[in-house]
């Protein structure tokens, strides 16, 4: 059938990408690289998630454009290079960026300073909400690791959420303490992860997933979900 043919084609595409494009990308990312986006100029440190080669960061920015973030308190979980935090700060938000990887936090802070956004944004090391004081945010942006494997290095924490999806278990357990009634929570996921398992964990903790953006990028469909409290 046509559907089966499309599934097989996408499977072949992913295998080709894995054995050709991925090794070249990994070689390229062994060095610090400059990157520019929408008037922002960044350095992406080696071992830090590169927003130019993966679509989730730019889709999250596209989603943020649908909301009024001016003068809003915004939290970015898993900041990586800090592109989202820099963009949001430039657009008038007051931003706190956190990442479990100290190198990523250093990279975020570097790019905040390179773009003269120190008065609007800052970055701290934290394993999810662990090192944060109790406070409410107006917007929370999450670009999570979602492959079910235990990370062995700091760099792998950007990709792997634990064999039992422990990242999502802890995220949803802690999330409610940082929300007020009007908080907007945006999460990036893709068809390449176990969407059903992640959504089930969210529902068990009282959250439903509403699709804000769905976009196919050649070999993979990406989603931006808005997380809503279940009444």
Short mmCIF file of C-alpha atoms in Angstrom, two decimals:
data_model
loop_
_atom_site.label_atom_id
_atom_site.label_comp_id
_atom_site.label_asym_id
_atom_site.label_seq_id
_atom_site.Cartn_x
_atom_site.Cartn_y
_atom_site.Cartn_z
CA UNK A 1 0.00 0.00 0.00
CA UNK A 2 0.99 3.63 -0.37
CA UNK A 3 1.20 4.14 3.41
CA UNK A 4 3.48 1.12 3.84
CA UNK A 5 5.64 2.39 1.01
CA UNK A 6 6.02 5.79 2.70
CA UNK A 7 6.95 4.12 6.00
CA UNK A 8 9.61 2.01 4.28
CA UNK A 9 10.95 5.07 2.44
CA UNK A 10 11.29 7.04 5.67
CA UNK A 11 13.04 4.09 7.30
CA UNK A 12 15.55 3.99 4.44
CA UNK A 13 16.03 7.76 4.67
CA UNK A 14 16.82 7.53 8.38
CA UNK A 15 19.36 4.76 7.80
CA UNK A 16 21.09 6.78 5.07
CA UNK A 17 21.21 9.82 7.35
CA UNK A 18 22.51 7.75 10.26
CA UNK A 19 25.43 6.30 8.26
CA UNK A 20 26.33 9.34 6.14
CA UNK A 21 25.15 12.69 7.48
CA UNK A 22 25.48 11.86 11.19
CA UNK A 23 29.23 11.01 11.13
CA UNK A 24 29.95 14.20 9.18
CA UNK A 25 27.91 16.22 11.66
CA UNK A 26 29.67 14.70 14.66
CA UNK A 27 33.02 15.52 13.11
CA UNK A 28 31.92 19.12 12.48
CA UNK A 29 30.68 19.50 16.05
CA UNK A 30 34.03 18.51 17.57
CA UNK A 31 34.96 22.20 17.41
CA UNK A 32 33.34 25.41 18.64
CA UNK A 33 31.29 26.95 15.82
CA UNK A 34 29.81 30.41 15.18
CA UNK A 35 26.09 30.52 14.49
CA UNK A 36 23.73 33.38 13.63
CA UNK A 37 19.94 33.48 13.84
CA UNK A 38 17.58 36.41 13.37
CA UNK A 39 20.22 39.01 14.20
CA UNK A 40 21.64 37.09 17.14
CA UNK A 41 25.28 35.97 16.98
CA UNK A 42 26.34 32.93 18.99
CA UNK A 43 29.20 30.56 19.60
CA UNK A 44 28.09 26.94 19.90
CA UNK A 45 30.58 25.04 22.02
CA UNK A 46 31.59 21.51 21.12
CA UNK A 47 29.45 18.88 22.89
CA UNK A 48 26.58 21.38 23.19
CA UNK A 49 23.34 20.81 21.25
CA UNK A 50 23.64 22.81 18.00
CA UNK A 51 20.42 24.69 17.07
CA UNK A 52 21.44 25.00 13.43
CA UNK A 53 21.36 21.26 12.73
CA UNK A 54 18.30 20.23 14.73
CA UNK A 55 14.84 21.68 14.22
CA UNK A 56 13.43 21.70 17.74
CA UNK A 57 15.02 24.97 18.86
CA UNK A 58 13.76 26.95 15.89
CA UNK A 59 10.29 25.42 16.18
CA UNK A 60 10.12 26.45 19.83
CA UNK A 61 10.97 30.02 18.82
CA UNK A 62 8.25 29.83 16.16
CA UNK A 63 5.82 28.73 18.88
CA UNK A 64 6.91 31.51 21.23
CA UNK A 65 6.05 34.05 18.55
CA UNK A 66 2.39 33.17 19.12
CA UNK A 67 2.52 34.48 22.68
CA UNK A 68 3.07 37.87 24.24
CA UNK A 69 6.30 37.36 26.17
CA UNK A 70 7.13 41.05 26.70
CA UNK A 71 7.79 41.65 30.41
CA UNK A 72 6.99 37.98 31.13
CA UNK A 73 9.10 35.71 33.33
CA UNK A 74 10.35 32.87 31.12
CA UNK A 75 12.17 29.70 32.12
CA UNK A 76 14.11 27.65 29.57
CA UNK A 77 14.79 24.07 30.67
CA UNK A 78 17.76 22.58 28.84
CA UNK A 79 19.17 25.77 27.37
CA UNK A 80 22.09 24.28 25.41
CA UNK A 81 23.66 27.12 23.44
CA UNK A 82 21.12 29.59 24.82
CA UNK A 83 19.55 30.61 21.52
CA UNK A 84 15.97 30.49 22.83
CA UNK A 85 16.91 32.41 25.97
CA UNK A 86 18.75 35.06 23.98
CA UNK A 87 15.87 35.43 21.53
CA UNK A 88 13.27 35.68 24.31
CA UNK A 89 15.36 38.21 26.26
CA UNK A 90 15.76 40.36 23.15
CA UNK A 91 11.97 40.24 22.69
CA UNK A 92 11.46 41.68 26.17
CA UNK A 93 11.12 38.65 28.44
CA UNK A 94 12.95 38.27 31.73
CA UNK A 95 14.71 34.93 31.27
CA UNK A 96 16.20 32.26 33.48
CA UNK A 97 18.02 29.51 31.56
CA UNK A 98 18.95 26.24 33.21
CA UNK A 99 20.78 23.12 32.09
CA UNK A 100 22.19 20.09 33.88
CA UNK A 101 25.37 20.36 31.78
CA UNK A 102 27.77 22.98 33.19
CA UNK A 103 29.35 23.42 29.74
CA UNK A 104 25.95 24.27 28.27
CA UNK A 105 25.29 26.81 31.02
CA UNK A 106 28.68 28.42 30.35
CA UNK A 107 27.80 28.48 26.65
CA UNK A 108 24.42 30.06 27.33
CA UNK A 109 25.96 32.72 29.57
CA UNK A 110 28.64 33.45 26.95
CA UNK A 111 26.00 34.04 24.29
CA UNK A 112 23.89 36.16 26.63
CA UNK A 113 26.94 38.40 27.13
CA UNK A 114 27.92 38.36 23.43
CA UNK A 115 24.48 39.77 22.60
CA UNK A 116 24.50 42.28 25.52
CA UNK A 117 21.47 40.72 27.20
CA UNK A 118 22.84 40.41 30.75
CA UNK A 119 20.16 42.69 32.17
CA UNK A 120 17.38 40.43 30.85
CA UNK A 121 18.78 36.88 31.08
CA UNK A 122 20.92 34.64 33.25
CA UNK A 123 21.89 30.98 33.30
CA UNK A 124 22.42 28.51 36.14
CA UNK A 125 23.27 24.83 36.49
CA UNK A 126 20.33 22.76 37.67
CA UNK A 127 19.03 19.22 37.24
CA UNK A 128 15.51 20.21 36.21
CA UNK A 129 14.13 22.36 39.08
CA UNK A 130 16.54 21.01 41.71
CA UNK A 131 18.65 24.16 42.30
CA UNK A 132 15.83 26.65 41.86
CA UNK A 133 14.03 28.66 44.51
CA UNK A 134 10.24 28.45 44.58
CA UNK A 135 8.74 30.89 42.06
CA UNK A 136 6.08 31.07 39.37
CA UNK A 137 6.87 31.53 35.69
CA UNK A 138 4.68 32.96 32.95
CA UNK A 139 6.27 30.80 30.23
CA UNK A 140 8.25 27.57 30.49
CA UNK A 141 10.04 26.20 27.43
CA UNK A 142 11.33 22.62 27.42
CA UNK A 143 13.52 20.96 24.79
CA UNK A 144 13.91 17.62 26.57
CA UNK A 145 16.06 14.55 26.05
CA UNK A 146 13.69 11.79 24.99
CA UNK A 147 15.54 8.62 23.97
CA UNK A 148 15.06 5.87 26.61
CA UNK A 149 18.65 5.15 27.54
CA UNK A 150 20.76 6.04 30.57
CA UNK A 151 23.20 8.87 29.73
CA UNK A 152 26.86 8.10 30.43
CA UNK A 153 28.32 11.58 29.85
CA UNK A 154 27.24 15.19 30.31
CA UNK A 155 26.81 15.55 26.56
CA UNK A 156 24.54 12.49 26.42
CA UNK A 157 22.18 14.12 28.92
CA UNK A 158 20.94 16.26 26.02
CA UNK A 159 19.70 13.10 24.28
CA UNK A 160 18.84 10.35 26.77
CA UNK A 161 16.06 10.55 29.36
CA UNK A 162 16.83 7.31 31.23
CA UNK A 163 15.73 3.77 30.45
CA UNK A 164 12.48 4.28 32.37
CA UNK A 165 11.87 7.83 31.13
CA UNK A 166 13.05 9.11 34.53
CA UNK A 167 13.56 12.63 33.17
CA UNK A 168 9.86 12.94 32.39
CA UNK A 169 8.80 11.33 35.66
CA UNK A 170 10.75 13.95 37.61
CA UNK A 171 9.77 16.81 35.30
CA UNK A 172 6.05 16.24 35.72
CA UNK A 173 6.38 15.58 39.45
CA UNK A 174 8.05 18.97 39.95
CA UNK A 175 6.36 21.13 37.32
CA UNK A 176 3.17 22.18 39.14
CA UNK A 177 5.10 24.00 41.88
CA UNK A 178 6.33 26.56 39.30
CA UNK A 179 3.04 27.28 37.55
CA UNK A 180 0.33 29.84 38.07
CA UNK A 181 -3.10 29.62 36.46
CA UNK A 182 -2.00 31.35 33.22
CA UNK A 183 1.45 29.79 32.71
CA UNK A 184 2.16 28.59 29.18
CA UNK A 185 4.31 25.43 29.03
CA UNK A 186 5.78 24.47 25.65
CA UNK A 187 7.57 21.17 24.97
CA UNK A 188 9.35 19.94 21.85
CA UNK A 189 9.11 16.26 20.87
CA UNK A 190 9.30 14.25 17.65
CA UNK A 191 7.85 11.12 16.13
CA UNK A 192 11.26 9.54 16.69
CA UNK A 193 10.55 9.24 20.43
CA UNK A 194 7.92 7.22 22.31
CA UNK A 195 5.21 9.86 22.31
CA UNK A 196 2.65 7.55 23.89
CA UNK A 197 4.89 6.71 26.86
CA UNK A 198 5.76 10.38 27.48
CA UNK A 199 2.15 11.53 27.18
CA UNK A 200 1.03 8.77 29.54
CA UNK A 201 3.52 9.96 32.17
CA UNK A 202 2.22 13.51 31.75
CA UNK A 203 -1.40 12.39 32.10
CA UNK A 204 -0.56 10.39 35.24
CA UNK A 205 0.66 13.65 36.77
CA UNK A 206 -2.35 15.68 35.64
CA UNK A 207 -1.20 17.16 32.31
CA UNK A 208 -2.56 16.80 28.80
CA UNK A 209 -0.71 17.54 25.55
CA UNK A 210 -2.22 19.93 22.99
CA UNK A 211 -0.48 20.10 19.60
CA UNK A 212 0.58 23.66 18.84
CA UNK A 213 2.85 22.94 15.84
CA UNK A 214 3.32 19.81 13.75
CA UNK A 215 5.94 20.03 11.01
CA UNK A 216 7.65 17.39 8.88
CA UNK A 217 11.30 18.07 8.17
CA UNK A 218 12.08 15.58 5.43
CA UNK A 219 12.62 12.37 7.41
CA UNK A 220 10.93 13.17 10.72
CA UNK A 221 7.85 14.93 12.09
CA UNK A 222 8.41 17.41 14.90
CA UNK A 223 5.85 18.63 17.40
CA UNK A 224 5.52 21.55 19.77
CA UNK A 225 3.04 20.67 22.49
CA UNK A 226 1.38 23.02 24.92
CA UNK A 227 0.98 21.30 28.27
CA UNK A 228 -2.29 21.98 30.06
CA UNK A 229 -3.41 21.00 33.56
CA UNK A 230 -6.24 18.49 33.47
CA UNK A 231 -9.19 20.02 35.38
#
